[in-house]
mmCIF file of N, CA and C in Angstrom:
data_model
loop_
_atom_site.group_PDB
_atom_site.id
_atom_site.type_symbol
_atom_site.label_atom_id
_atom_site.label_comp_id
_atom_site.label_asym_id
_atom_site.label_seq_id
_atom_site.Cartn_x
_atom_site.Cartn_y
_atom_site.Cartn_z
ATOM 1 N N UNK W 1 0.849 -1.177 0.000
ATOM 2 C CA UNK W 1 0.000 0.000 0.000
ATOM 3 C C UNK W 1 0.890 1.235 0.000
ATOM 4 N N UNK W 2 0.591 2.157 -0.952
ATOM 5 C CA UNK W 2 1.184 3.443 -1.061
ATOM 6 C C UNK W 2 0.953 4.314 0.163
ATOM 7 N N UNK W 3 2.144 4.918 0.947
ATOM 8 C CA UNK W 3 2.113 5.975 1.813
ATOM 9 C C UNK W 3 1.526 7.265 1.692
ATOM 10 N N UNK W 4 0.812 7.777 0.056
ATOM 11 C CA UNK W 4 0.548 8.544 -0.116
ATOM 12 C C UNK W 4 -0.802 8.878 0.441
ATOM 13 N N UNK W 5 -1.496 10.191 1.200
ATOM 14 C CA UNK W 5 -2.663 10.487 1.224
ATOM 15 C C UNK W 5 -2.697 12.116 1.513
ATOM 16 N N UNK W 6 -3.786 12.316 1.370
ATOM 17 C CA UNK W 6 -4.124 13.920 1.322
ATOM 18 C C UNK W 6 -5.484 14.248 2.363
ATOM 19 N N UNK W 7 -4.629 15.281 3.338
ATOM 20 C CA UNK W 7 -6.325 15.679 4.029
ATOM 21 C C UNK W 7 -7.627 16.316 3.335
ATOM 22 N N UNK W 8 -8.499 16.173 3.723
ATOM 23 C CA UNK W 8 -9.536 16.577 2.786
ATOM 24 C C UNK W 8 -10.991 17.267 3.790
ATOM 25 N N UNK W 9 -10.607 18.569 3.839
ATOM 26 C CA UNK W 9 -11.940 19.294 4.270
ATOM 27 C C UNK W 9 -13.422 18.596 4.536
ATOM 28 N N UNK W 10 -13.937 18.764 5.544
ATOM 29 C CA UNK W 10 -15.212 18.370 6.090
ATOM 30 C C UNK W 10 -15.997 19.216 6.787
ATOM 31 N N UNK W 11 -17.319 19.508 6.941
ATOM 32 C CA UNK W 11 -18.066 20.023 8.135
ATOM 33 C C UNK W 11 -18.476 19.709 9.147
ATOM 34 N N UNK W 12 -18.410 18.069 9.470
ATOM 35 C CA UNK W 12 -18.788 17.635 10.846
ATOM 36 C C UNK W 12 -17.482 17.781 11.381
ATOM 37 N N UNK W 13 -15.699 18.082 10.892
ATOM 38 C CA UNK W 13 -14.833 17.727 11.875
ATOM 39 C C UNK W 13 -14.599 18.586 13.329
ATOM 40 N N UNK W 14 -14.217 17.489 14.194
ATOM 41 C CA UNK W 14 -14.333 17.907 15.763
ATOM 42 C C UNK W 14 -15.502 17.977 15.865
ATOM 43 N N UNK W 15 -16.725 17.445 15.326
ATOM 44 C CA UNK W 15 -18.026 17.643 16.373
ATOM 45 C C UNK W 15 -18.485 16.034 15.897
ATOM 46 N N UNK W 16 -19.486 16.166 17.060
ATOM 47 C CA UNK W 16 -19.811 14.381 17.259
ATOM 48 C C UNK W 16 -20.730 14.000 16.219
ATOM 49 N N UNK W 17 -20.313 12.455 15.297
ATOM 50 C CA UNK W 17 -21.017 11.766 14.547
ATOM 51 C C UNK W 17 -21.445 10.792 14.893
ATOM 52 N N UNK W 18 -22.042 10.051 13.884
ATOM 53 C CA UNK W 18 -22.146 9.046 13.894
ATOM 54 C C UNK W 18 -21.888 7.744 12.902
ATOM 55 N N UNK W 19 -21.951 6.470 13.007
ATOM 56 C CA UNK W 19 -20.804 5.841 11.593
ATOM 57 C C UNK W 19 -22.071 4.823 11.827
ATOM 58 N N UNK W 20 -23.107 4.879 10.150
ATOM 59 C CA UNK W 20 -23.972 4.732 10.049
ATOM 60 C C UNK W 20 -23.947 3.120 9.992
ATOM 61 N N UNK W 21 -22.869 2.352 9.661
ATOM 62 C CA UNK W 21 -22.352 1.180 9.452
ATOM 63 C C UNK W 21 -22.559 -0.017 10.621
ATOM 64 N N UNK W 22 -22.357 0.791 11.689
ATOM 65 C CA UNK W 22 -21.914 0.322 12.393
ATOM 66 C C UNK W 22 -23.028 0.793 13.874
ATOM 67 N N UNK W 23 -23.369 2.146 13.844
ATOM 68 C CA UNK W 23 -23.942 3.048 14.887
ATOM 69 C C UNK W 23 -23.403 3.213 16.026
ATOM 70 N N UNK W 24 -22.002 3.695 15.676
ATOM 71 C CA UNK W 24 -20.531 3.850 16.778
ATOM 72 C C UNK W 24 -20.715 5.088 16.648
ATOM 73 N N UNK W 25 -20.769 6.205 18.385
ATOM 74 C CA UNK W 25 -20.862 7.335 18.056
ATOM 75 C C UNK W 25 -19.213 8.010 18.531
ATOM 76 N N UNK W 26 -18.991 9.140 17.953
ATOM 77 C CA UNK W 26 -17.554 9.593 18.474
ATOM 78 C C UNK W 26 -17.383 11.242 17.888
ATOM 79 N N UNK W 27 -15.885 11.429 17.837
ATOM 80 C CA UNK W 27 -15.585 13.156 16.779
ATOM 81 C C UNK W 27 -14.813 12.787 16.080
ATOM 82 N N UNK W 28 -15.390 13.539 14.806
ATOM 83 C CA UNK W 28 -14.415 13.299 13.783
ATOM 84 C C UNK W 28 -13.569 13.996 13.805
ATOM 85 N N UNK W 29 -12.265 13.440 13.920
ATOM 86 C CA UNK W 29 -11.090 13.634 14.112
ATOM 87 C C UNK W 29 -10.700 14.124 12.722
ATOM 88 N N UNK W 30 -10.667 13.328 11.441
ATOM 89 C CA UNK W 30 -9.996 14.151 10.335
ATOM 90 C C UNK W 30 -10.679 13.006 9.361
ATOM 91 N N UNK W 31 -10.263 13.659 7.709
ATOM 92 C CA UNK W 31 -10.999 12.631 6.967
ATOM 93 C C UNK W 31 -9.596 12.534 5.721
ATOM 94 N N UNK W 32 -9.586 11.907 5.556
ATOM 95 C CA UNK W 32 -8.002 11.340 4.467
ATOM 96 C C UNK W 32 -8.335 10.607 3.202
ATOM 97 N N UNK W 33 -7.990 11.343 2.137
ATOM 98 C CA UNK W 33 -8.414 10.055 1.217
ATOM 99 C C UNK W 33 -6.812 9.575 0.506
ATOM 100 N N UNK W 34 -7.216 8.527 1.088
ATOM 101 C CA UNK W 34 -5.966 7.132 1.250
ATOM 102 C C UNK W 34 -6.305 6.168 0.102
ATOM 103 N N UNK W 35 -5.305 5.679 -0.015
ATOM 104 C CA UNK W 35 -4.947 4.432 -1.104
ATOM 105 C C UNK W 35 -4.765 2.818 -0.541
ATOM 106 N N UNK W 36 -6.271 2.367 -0.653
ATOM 107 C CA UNK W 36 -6.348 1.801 0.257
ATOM 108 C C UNK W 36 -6.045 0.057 -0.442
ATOM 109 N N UNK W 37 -5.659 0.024 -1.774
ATOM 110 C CA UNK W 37 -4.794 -1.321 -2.111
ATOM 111 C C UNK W 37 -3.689 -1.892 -1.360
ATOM 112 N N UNK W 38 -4.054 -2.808 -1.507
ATOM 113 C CA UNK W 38 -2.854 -3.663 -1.186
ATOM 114 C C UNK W 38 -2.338 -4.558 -2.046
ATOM 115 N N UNK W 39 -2.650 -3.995 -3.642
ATOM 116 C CA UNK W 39 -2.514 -4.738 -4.798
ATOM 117 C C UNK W 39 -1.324 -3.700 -5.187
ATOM 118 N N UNK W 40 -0.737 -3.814 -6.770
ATOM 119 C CA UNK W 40 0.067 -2.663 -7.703
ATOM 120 C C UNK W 40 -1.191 -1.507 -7.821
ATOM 121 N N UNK W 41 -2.139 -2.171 -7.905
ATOM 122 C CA UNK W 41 -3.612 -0.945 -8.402
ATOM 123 C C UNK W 41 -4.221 -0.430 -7.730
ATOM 124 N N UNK W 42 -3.559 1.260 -7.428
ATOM 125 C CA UNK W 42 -3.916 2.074 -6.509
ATOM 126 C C UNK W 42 -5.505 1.989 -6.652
ATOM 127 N N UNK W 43 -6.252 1.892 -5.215
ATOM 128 C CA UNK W 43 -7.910 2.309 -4.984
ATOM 129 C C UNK W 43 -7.798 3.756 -3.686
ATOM 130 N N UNK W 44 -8.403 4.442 -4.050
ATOM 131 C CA UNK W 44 -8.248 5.458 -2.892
ATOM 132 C C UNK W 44 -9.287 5.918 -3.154
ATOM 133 N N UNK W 45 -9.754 6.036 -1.821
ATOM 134 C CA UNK W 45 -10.930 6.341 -0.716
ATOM 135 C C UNK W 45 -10.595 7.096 0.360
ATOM 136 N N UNK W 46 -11.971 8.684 0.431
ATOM 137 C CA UNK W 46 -11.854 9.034 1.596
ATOM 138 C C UNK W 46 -12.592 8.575 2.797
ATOM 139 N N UNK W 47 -11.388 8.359 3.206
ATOM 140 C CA UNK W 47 -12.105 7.635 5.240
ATOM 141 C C UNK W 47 -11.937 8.559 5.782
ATOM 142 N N UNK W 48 -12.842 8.060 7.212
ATOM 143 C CA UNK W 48 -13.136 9.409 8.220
ATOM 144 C C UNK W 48 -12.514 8.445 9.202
ATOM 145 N N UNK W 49 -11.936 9.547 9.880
ATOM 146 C CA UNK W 49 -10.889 8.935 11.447
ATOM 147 C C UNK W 49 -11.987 9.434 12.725
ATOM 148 N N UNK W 50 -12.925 8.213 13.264
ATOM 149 C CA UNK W 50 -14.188 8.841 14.223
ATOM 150 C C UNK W 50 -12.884 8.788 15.457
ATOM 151 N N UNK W 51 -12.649 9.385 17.093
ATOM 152 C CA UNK W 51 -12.497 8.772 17.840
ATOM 153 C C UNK W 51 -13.682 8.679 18.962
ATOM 154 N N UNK W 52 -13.649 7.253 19.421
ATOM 155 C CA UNK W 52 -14.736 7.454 20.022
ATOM 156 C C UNK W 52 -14.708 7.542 21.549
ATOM 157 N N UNK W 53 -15.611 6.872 22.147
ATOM 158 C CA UNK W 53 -15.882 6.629 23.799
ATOM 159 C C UNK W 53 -14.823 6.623 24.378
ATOM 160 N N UNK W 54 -14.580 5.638 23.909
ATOM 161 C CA UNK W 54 -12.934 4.910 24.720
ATOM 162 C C UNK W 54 -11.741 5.886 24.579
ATOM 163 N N UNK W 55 -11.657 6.399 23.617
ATOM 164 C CA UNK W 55 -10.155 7.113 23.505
ATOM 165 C C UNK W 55 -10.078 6.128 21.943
ATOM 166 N N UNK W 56 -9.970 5.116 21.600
ATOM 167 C CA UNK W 56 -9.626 5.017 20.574
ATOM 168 C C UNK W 56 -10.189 4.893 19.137
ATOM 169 N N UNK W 57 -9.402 5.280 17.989
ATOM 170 C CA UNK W 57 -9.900 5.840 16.836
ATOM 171 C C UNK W 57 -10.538 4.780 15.821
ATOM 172 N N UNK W 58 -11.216 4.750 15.038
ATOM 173 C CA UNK W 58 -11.867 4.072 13.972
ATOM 174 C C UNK W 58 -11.856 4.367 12.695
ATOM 175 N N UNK W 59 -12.109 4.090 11.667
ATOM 176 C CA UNK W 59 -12.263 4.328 10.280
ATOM 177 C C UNK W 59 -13.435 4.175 9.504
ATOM 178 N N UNK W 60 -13.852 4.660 8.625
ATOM 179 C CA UNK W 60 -14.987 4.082 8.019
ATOM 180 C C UNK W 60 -15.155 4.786 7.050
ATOM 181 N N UNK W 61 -16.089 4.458 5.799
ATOM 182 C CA UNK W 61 -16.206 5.364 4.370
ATOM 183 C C UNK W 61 -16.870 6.485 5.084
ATOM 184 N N UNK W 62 -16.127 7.543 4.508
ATOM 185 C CA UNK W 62 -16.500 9.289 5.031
ATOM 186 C C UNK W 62 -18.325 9.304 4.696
ATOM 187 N N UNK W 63 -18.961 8.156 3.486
ATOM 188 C CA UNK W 63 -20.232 8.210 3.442
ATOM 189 C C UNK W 63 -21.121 7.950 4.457
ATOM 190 N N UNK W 64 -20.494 7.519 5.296
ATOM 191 C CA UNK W 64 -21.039 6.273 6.545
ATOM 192 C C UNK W 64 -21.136 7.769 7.286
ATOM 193 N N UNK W 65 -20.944 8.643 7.340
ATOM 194 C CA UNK W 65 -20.915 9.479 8.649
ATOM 195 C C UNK W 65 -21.795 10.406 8.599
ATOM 196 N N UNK W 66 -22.681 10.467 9.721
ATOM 197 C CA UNK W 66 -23.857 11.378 9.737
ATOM 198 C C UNK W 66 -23.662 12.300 11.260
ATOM 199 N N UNK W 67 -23.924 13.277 11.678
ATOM 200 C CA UNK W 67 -24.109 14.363 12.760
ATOM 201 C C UNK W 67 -24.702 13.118 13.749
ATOM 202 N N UNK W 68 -24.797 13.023 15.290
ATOM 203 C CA UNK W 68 -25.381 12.085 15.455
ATOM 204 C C UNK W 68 -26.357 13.108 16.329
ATOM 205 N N UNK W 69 -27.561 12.248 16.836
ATOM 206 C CA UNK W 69 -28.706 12.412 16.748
ATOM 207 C C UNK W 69 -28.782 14.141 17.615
ATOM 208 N N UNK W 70 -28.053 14.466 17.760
ATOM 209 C CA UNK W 70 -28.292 16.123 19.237
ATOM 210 C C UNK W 70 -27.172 16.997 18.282
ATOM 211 N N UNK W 71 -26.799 16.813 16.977
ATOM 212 C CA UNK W 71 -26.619 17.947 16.259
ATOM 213 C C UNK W 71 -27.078 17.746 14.869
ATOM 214 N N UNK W 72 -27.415 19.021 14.244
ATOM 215 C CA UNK W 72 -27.937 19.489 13.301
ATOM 216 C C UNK W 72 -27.804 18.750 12.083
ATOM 217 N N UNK W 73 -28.741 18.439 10.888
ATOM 218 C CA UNK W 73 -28.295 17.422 10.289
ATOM 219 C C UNK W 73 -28.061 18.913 9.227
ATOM 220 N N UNK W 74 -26.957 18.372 7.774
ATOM 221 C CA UNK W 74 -26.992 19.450 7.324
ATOM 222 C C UNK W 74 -26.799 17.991 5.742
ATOM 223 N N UNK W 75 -26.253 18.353 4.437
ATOM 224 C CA UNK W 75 -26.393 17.071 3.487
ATOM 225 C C UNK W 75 -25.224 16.442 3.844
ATOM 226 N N UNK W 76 -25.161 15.247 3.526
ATOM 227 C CA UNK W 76 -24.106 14.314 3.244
ATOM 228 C C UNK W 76 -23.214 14.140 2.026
ATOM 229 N N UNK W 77 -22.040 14.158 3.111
ATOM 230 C CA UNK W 77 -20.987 14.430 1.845
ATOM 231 C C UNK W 77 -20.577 15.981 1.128
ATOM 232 N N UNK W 78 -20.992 17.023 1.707
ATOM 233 C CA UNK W 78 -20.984 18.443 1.976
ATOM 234 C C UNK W 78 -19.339 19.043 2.565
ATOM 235 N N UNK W 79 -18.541 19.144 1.825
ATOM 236 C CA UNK W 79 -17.702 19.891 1.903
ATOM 237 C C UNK W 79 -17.487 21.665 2.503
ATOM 238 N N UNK W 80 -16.675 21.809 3.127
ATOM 239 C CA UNK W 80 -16.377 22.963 4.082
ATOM 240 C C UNK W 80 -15.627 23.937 2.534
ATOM 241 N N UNK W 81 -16.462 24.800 1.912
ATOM 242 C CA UNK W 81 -15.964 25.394 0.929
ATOM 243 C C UNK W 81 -14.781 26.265 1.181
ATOM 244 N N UNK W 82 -15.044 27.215 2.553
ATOM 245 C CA UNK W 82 -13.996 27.526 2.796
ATOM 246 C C UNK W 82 -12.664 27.483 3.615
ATOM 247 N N UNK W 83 -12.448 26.220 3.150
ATOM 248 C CA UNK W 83 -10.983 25.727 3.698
ATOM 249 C C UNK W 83 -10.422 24.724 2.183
ATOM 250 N N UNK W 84 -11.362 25.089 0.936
ATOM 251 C CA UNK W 84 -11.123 24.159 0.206
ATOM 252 C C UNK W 84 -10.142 25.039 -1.139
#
């Protein structure tokens, strides 16, 4: 797997989600879109880094992540224009 990845602007980061996959609630910490082969044939996907309850962090498709239920829902997949 290639070391390469790039941060990538969000509007839920640092406030609490939820990872629809799963229904693990936490803050999104940051969202990366990574190269996530482990073949020669780069696949890259942005994941969201939730951390949760415990102290420790999770992953999941950045689609999976929704505001969780006591903040504001706003669309999915909605980029922070200005930081972009």
């Amino acid at each position: 797997m290639s070391d390469c990845y790039e941060y990538v602007p969000h509007h839920l980061l640092h406030r609490r989600v939820r990872d629809i996959a799963s229904g693990t609630e936490g803050i999104l910490m940051a969202v990366i879109n990574e190269n996530v082969s482990d073949t020669g044939l780069e696949r890259w996907m942005e994941l969201a880094y939730i951390r949760g309850a415990c102290g420790r962090e999770f992953t999941t498709a950045v689609t999976n992540v929704e505001p969780a239920p006591d903040q504001p829902k706003t669309a999915a997949g909605h980029r922070d224009q200005r930081s972009a």
